[in-house]
mmCIF file of C-alpha atoms in Angstrom:
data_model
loop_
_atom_site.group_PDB
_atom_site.id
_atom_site.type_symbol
_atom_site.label_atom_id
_atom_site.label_comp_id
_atom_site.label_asym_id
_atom_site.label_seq_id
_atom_site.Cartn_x
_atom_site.Cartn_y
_atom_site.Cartn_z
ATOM 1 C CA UNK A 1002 0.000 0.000 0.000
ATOM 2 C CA UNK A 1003 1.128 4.000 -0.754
ATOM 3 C CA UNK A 1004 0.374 6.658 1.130
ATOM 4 C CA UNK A 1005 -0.659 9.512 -0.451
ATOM 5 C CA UNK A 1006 0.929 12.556 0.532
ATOM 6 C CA UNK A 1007 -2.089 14.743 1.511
ATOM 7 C CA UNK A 1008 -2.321 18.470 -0.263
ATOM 8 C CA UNK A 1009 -3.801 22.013 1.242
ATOM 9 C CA UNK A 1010 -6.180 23.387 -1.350
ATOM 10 C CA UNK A 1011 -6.399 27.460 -0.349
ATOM 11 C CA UNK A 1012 -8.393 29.394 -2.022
ATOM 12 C CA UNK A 1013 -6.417 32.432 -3.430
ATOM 13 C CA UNK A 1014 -7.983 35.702 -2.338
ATOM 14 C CA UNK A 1015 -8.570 38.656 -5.260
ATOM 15 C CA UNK A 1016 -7.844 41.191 -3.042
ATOM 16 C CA UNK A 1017 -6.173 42.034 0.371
ATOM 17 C CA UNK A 1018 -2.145 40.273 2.427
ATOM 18 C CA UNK A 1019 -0.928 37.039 2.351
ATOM 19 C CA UNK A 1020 2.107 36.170 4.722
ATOM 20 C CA UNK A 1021 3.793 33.815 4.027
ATOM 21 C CA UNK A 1022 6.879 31.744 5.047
ATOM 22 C CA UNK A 1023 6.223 32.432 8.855
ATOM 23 C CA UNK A 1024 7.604 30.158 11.551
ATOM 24 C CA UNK A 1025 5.756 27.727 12.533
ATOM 25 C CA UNK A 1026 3.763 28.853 15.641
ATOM 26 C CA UNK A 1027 3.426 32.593 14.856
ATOM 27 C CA UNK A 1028 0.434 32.818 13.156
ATOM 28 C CA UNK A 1029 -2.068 32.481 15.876
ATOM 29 C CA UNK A 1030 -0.412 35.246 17.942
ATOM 30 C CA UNK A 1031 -0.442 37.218 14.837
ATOM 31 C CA UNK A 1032 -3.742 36.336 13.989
ATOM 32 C CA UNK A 1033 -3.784 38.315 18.313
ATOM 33 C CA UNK A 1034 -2.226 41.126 17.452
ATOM 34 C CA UNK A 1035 -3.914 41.993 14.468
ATOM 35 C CA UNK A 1036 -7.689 42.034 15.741
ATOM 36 C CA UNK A 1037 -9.218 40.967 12.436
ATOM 37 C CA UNK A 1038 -12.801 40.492 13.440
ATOM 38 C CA UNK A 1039 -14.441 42.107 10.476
ATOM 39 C CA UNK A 1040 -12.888 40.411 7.245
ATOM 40 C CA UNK A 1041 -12.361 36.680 6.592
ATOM 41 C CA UNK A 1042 -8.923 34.961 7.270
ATOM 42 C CA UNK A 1043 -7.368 31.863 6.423
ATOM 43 C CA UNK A 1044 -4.638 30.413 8.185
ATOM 44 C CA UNK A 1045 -2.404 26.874 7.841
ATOM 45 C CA UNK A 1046 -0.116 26.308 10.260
ATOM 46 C CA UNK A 1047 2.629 23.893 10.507
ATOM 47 C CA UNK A 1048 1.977 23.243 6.588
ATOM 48 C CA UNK A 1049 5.260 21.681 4.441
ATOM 49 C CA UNK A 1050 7.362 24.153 2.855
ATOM 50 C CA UNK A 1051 10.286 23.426 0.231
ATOM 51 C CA UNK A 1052 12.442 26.396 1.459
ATOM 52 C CA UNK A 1053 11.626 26.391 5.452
ATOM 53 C CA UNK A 1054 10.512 22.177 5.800
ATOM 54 C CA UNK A 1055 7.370 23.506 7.860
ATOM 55 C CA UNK A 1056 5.629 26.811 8.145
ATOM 56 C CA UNK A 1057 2.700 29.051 8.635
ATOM 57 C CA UNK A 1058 0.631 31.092 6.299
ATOM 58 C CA UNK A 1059 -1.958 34.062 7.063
ATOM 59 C CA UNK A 1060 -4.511 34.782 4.138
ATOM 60 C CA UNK A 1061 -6.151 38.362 4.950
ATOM 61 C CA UNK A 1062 -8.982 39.170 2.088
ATOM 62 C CA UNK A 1063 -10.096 42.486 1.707
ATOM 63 C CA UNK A 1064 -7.359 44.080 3.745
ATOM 64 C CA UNK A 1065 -4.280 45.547 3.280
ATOM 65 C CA UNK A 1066 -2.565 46.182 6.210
ATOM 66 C CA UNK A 1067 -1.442 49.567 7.959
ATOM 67 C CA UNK A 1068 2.295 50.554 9.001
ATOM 68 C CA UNK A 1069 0.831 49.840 12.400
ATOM 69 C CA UNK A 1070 -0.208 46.521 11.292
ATOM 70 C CA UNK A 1071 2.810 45.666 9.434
ATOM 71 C CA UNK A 1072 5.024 46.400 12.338
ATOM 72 C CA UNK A 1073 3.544 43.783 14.924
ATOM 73 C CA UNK A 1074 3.245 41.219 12.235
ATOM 74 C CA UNK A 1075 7.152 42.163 11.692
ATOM 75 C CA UNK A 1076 8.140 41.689 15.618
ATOM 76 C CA UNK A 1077 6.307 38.281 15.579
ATOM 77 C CA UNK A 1078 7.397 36.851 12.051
ATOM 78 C CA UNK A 1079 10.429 38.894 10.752
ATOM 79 C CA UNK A 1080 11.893 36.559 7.978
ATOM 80 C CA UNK A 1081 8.201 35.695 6.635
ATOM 81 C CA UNK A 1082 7.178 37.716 3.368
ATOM 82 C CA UNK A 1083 4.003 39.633 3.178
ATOM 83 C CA UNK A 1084 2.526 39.844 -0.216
ATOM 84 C CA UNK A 1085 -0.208 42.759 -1.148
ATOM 85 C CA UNK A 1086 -2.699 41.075 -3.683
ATOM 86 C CA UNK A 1087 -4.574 43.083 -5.995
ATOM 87 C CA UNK A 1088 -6.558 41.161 -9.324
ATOM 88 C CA UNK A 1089 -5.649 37.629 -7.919
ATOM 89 C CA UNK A 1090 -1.960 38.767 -8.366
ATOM 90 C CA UNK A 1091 0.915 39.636 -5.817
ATOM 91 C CA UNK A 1092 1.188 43.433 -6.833
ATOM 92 C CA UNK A 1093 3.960 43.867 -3.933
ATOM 93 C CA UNK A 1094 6.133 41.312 -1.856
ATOM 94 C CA UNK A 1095 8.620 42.817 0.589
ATOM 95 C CA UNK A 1096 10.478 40.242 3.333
ATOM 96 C CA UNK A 1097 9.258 41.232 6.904
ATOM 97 C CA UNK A 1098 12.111 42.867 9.044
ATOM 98 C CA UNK A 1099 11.934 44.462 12.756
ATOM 99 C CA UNK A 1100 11.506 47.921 12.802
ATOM 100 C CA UNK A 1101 14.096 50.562 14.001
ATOM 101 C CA UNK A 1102 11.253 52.351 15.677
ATOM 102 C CA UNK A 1103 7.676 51.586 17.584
ATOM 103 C CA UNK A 1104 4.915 54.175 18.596
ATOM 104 C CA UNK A 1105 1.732 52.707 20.509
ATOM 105 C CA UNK A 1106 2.607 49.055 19.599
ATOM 106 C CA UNK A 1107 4.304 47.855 22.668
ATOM 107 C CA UNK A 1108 3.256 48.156 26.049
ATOM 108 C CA UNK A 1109 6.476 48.378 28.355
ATOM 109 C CA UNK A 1110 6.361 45.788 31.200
ATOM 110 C CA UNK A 1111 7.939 48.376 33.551
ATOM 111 C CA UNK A 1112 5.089 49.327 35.949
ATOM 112 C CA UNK A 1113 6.530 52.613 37.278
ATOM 113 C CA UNK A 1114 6.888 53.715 33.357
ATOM 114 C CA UNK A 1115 5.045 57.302 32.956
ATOM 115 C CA UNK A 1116 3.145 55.247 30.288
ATOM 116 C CA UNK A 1117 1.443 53.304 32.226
ATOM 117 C CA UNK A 1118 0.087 55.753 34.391
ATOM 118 C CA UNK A 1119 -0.173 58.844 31.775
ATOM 119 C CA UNK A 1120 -2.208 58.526 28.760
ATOM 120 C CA UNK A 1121 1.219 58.833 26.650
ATOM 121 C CA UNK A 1122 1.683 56.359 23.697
ATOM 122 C CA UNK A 1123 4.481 54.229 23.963
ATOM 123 C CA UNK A 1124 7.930 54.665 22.062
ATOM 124 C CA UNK A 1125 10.502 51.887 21.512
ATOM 125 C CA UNK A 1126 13.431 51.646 20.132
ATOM 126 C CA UNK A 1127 14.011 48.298 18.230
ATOM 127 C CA UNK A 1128 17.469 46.549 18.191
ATOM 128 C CA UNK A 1129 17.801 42.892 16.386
ATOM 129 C CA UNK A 1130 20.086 39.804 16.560
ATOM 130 C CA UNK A 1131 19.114 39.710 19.230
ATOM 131 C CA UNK A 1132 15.371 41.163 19.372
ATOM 132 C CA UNK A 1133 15.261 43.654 21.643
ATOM 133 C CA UNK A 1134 13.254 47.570 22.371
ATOM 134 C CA UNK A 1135 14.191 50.028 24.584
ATOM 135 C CA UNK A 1136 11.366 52.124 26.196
ATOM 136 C CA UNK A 1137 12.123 55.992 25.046
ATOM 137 C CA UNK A 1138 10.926 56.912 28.953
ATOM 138 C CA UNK A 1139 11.880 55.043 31.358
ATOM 139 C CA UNK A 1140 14.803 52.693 29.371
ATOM 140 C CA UNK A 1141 13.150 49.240 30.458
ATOM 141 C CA UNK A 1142 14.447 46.789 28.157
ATOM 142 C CA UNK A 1143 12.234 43.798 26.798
ATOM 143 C CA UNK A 1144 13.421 41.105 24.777
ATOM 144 C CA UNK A 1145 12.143 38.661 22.012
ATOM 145 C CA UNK A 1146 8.959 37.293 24.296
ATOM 146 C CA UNK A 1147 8.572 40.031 26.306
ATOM 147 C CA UNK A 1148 7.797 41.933 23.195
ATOM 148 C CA UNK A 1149 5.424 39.286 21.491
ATOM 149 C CA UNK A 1150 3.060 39.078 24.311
ATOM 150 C CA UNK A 1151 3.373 42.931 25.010
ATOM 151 C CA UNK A 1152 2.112 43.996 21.718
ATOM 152 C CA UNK A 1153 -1.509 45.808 22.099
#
């Protein structure tokens, strides 16, 4: 007896972000972050991939994304490649990478911080290899976790 190898059949989406190549585990904290009540998503996580061995994918239709937007989905999957679709076709493709700057992203984890008492957005500095932010106020720094589950 064979086995047959079993295939995802996605739908492609005419409109709206596809990211792609993400590690596997990412997308459901993405899929957090992003608050996407109001359009339809499709995710596969953990799916084979030729270039990574496994890996998630995020379908978004109807949406492109923000600069907000794009920078949590880049301090959760930096290396994965976010594609803007417009006709059915991939009309821009850009590899995620960490920003060199946050505003009203990240929470810091400092409780004293003036930010968490004031209503004053949040500033970061981002530093990589490894992942890292620096709060502009009070200098807390997170690292790589700290940051994922700090993002509002």
């Amino acid at each position: 007896m064979s086995e047959q190898k079993k295939k995802i059949h996605i739908t492609p989406i005419r409109e709206g972000t596809a990211i792609d190549h993400l590690k596997p585990g990412t997308a459901l904290k993405i899929l957090e972050v992003l608050n996407l009540h109001d359009v339809p998503v499709t995710a596969a996580m953990n799916v084979e991939s030729r270039k990574m061995g496994r890996k998630d994918i995020i379908f978004i239709d109807g949406k492109k994304l923000n600069d907000k937007e794009l920078d949590k989905v880049a301090l959760i999957g930096k290396g994965g490649t976010l594609n803007e679709i417009k006709n059915e076709k991939i009309a821009v493709k850009k590899e995620l990478s960490y920003p060199d700057r946050v505003e009203g992203i990240i929470k810091c984890i400092n409780p004293k911080c003036i930010t968490n008492t004031e209503p004053i957005p949040t500033k970061f500095s981002v530093s990589s290899e490894p992942l890292s932010a620096t709060c502009y106020y009070c200098q807390t720094r997170m690292k790589g976790n700290e940051i994922a589950n700090s993002i509002i």
